[in-house]
Coordinates of C-alpha atoms and ligand atoms in Angstrom, one line a residue:
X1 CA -137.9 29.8 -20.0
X2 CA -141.5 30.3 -19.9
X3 CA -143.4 27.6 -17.4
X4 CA -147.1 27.4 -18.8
X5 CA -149.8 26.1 -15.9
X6 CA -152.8 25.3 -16.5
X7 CA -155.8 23.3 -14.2
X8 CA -159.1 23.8 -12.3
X9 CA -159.9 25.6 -9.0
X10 CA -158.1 24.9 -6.0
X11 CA -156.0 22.2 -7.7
X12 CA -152.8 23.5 -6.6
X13 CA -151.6 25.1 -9.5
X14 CA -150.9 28.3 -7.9
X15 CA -148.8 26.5 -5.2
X16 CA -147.1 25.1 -7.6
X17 CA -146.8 27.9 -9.8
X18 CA -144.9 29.8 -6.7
X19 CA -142.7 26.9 -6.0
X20 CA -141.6 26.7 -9.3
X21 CA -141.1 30.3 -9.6
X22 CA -139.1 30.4 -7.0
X23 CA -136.7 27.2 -7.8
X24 CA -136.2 28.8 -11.0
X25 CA -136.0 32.5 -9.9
X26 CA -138.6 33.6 -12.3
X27 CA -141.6 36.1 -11.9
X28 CA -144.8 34.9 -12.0
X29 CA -148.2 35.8 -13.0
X30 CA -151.0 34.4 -11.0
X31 CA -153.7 34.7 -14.1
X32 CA -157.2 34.3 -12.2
X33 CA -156.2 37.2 -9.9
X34 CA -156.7 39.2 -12.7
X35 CA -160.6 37.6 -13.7
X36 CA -161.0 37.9 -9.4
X37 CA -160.4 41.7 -9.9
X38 CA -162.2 42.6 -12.7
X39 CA -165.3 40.4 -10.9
X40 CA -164.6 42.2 -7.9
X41 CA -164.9 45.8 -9.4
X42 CA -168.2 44.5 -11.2
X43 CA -169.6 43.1 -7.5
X44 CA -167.7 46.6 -5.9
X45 CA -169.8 48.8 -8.6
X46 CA -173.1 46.7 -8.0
X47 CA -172.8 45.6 -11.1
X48 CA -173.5 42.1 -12.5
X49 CA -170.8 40.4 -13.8
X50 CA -172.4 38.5 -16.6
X51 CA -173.3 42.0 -17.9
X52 CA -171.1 42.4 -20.9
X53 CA -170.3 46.6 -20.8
X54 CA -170.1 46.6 -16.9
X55 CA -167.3 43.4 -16.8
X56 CA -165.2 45.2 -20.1
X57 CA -165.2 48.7 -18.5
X58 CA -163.4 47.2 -15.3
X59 CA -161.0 44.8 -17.5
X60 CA -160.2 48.0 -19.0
X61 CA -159.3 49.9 -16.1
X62 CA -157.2 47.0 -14.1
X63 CA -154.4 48.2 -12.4
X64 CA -152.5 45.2 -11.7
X65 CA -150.5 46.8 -8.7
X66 CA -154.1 47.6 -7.1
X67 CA -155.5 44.0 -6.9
X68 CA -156.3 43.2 -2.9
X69 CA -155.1 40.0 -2.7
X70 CA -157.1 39.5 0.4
X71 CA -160.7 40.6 -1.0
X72 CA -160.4 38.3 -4.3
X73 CA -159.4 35.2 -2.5
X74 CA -163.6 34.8 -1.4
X75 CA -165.6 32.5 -3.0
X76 CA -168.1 35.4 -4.3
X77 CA -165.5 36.6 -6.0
X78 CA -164.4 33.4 -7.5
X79 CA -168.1 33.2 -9.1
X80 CA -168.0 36.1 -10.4
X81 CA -164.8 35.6 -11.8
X82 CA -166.0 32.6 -13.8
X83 CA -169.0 34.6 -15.1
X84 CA -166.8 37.9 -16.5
X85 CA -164.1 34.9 -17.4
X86 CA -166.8 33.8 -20.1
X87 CA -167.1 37.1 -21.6
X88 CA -164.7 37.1 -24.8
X89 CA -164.4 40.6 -24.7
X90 CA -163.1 40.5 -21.5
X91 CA -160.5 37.5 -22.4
X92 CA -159.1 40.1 -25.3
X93 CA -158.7 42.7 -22.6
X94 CA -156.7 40.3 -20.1
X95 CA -154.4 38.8 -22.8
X96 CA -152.9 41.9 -23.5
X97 CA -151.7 41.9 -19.9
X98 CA -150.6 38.3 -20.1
X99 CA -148.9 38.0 -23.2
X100 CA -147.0 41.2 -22.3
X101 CA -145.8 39.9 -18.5
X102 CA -144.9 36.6 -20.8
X103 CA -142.7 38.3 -23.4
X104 CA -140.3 39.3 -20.8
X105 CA -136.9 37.9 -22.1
X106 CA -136.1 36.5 -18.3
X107 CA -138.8 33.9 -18.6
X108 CA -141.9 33.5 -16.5
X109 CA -144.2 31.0 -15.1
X110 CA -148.2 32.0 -15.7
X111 CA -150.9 29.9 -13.9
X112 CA -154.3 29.9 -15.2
X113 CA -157.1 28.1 -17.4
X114 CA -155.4 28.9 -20.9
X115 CA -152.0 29.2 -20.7
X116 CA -150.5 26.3 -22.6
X117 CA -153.8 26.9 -24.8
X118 CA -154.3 30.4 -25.9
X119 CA -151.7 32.7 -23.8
X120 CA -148.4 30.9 -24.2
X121 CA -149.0 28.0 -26.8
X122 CA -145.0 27.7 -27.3
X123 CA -144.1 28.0 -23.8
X124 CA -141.1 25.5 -23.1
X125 CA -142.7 23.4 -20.6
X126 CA -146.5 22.8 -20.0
X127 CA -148.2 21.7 -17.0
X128 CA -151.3 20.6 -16.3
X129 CA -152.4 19.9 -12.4
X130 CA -155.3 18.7 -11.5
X131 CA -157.1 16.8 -8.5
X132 CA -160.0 15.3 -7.4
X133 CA -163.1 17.1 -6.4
X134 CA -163.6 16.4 -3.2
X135 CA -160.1 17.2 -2.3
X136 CA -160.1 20.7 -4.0
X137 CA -163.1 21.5 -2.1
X138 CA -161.2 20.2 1.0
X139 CA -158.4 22.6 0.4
X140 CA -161.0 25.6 -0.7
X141 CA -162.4 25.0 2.9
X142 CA -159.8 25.3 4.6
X143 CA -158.8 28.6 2.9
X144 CA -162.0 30.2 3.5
X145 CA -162.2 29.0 6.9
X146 CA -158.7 30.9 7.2
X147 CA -160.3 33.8 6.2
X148 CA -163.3 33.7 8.2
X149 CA -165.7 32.9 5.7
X150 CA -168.4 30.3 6.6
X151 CA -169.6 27.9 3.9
X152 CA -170.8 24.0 4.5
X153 CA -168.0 21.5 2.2
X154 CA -171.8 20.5 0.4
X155 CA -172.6 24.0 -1.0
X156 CA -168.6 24.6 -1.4
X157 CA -168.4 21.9 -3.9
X158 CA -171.2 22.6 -5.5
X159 CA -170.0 25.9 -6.1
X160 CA -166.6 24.6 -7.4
X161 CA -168.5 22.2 -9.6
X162 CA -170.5 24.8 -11.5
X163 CA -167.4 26.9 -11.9
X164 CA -165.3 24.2 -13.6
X165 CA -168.5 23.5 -15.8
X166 CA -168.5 26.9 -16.7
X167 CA -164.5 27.1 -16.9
X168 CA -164.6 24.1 -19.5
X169 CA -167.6 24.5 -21.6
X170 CA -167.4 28.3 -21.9
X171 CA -167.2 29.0 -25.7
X172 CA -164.3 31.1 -26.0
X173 CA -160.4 29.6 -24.1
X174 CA -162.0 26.5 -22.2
X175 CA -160.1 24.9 -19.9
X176 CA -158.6 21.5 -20.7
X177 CA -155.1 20.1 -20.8
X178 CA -153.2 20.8 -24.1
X179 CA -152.1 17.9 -25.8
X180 CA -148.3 18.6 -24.9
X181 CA -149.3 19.5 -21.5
X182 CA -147.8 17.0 -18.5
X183 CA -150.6 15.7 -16.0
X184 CA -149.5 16.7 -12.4
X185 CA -152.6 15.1 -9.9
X186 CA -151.5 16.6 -6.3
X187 CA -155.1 14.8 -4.8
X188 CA -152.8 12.5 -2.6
X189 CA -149.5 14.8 -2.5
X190 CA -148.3 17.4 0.2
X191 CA -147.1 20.9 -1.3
X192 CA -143.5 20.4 -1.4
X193 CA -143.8 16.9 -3.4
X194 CA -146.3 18.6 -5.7
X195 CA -143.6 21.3 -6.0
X196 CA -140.8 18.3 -6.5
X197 CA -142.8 16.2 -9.1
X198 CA -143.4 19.4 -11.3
X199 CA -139.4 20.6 -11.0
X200 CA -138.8 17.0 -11.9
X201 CA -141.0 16.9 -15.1
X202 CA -139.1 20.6 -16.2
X203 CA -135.8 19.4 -15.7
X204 CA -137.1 16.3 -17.7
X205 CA -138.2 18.1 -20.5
X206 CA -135.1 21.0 -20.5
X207 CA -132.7 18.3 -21.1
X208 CA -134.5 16.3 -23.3
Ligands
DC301 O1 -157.8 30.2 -10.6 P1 -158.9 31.0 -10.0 O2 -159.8 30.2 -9.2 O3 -158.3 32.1 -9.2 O4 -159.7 31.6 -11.2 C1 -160.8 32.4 -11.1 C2 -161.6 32.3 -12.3 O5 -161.0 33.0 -13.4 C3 -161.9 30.9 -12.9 O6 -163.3 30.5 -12.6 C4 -161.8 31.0 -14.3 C5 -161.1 32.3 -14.6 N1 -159.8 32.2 -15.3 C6 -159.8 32.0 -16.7 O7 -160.8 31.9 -17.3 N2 -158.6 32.0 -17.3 C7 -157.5 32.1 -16.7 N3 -156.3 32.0 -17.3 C8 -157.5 32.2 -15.2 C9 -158.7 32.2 -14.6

């Protein structure tokens, strides 16, 4: 079974994504990890990551065993993950890793922008989770916070504004919810009944 999520930042789609993934004991492929690494090699190289050659030469060399989890969770990162994101080149690059981890005959769940879209149009069940602004940036806080970076919640959701501008109008794989795609909006619910309400709508849709 291949679980396709899709939504904006800090909507709880990766939460999700795990939970499911591990109800269903399948792997699972956290897909903006892999734009945070190639933006982090960019930033790493003192490169700018709207510059075409710089962001495809570090798509190209991705190792995903090397990613630090810990160094792409800040929001730097995230930006510049939206910029080489936009870069279609790049897109071609990361697909081949995606489509690959998703043609694993075990089944997977992949979280991302342009999952149900682009990556895994047929995948059996589609999800799209979303929530409101304020509460993302709430959440985004909180994270950083954890990690000791300081940012006021104004200039945080800014930030997280202009990135899901850029993640929706961006020419090439936009993000917006496929038309077979399930609305999941976690703005009012705690992990483990965002985790519940999307094993409810898969086991909805495997026996239907
Ligand atoms: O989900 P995230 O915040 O870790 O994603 C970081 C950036 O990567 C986001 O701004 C858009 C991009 N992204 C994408 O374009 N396509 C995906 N499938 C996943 C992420």
């Amino acid at each position: 079974m291949i679980i396709a999520i899709d939504g904006p930042t800090a909507s709880g789609k990766g939460t999700v994504a795990a939970g499911v993934a591990k109800h269903y004991g399948l792997k699972r492929l956290d897909t903006g990890a892999l734009y945070r690494a190639v933006g982090l090699a960019v930033l790493d190289a003192g490169g700018d990551p709207a510059e075409e050659a710089a962001a495809i030469e570090a798509a190209e060399a991705l190792d995903l065993a090397a990613i630090d989890e810990h160094r792409i969770r800040s929001s730097a990162v995230g930006l510049a993950a939206s910029k080489v994101a936009s870069i279609s080149a790049v897109r071609a690059v990361l697909r081949r890793a995606q489509r690959a981890f998703a043609a694993d005959p075990a089944g997977a769940v992949l979280d991302g922008r342009d999952i149900a879209t682009v990556i895994c149009p047929d995948a059996d069940v589609k999800l799209f989770v979303t929530a409101s602004l304020e509460e993302r940036t709430r959440r985004r806080l909180a994270e950083l916070q954890k990690q000791g970076e300081a940012i006021s919640f104004e200039d945080l959701k800014a930030q997280i504004a202009e990135r899901d501008e850029r993640d929706m109008k961006r020419a090439d794989s936009p993000l917006y919810q496929a038309s077979d795609a399930h609305l999941l909006d976690t703005t009012a619910l705690s992990i483990d009944a965002a985790v519940a309400a999307a094993v409810a709508i898969i086991e909805r849709m495997r026996t239907a």
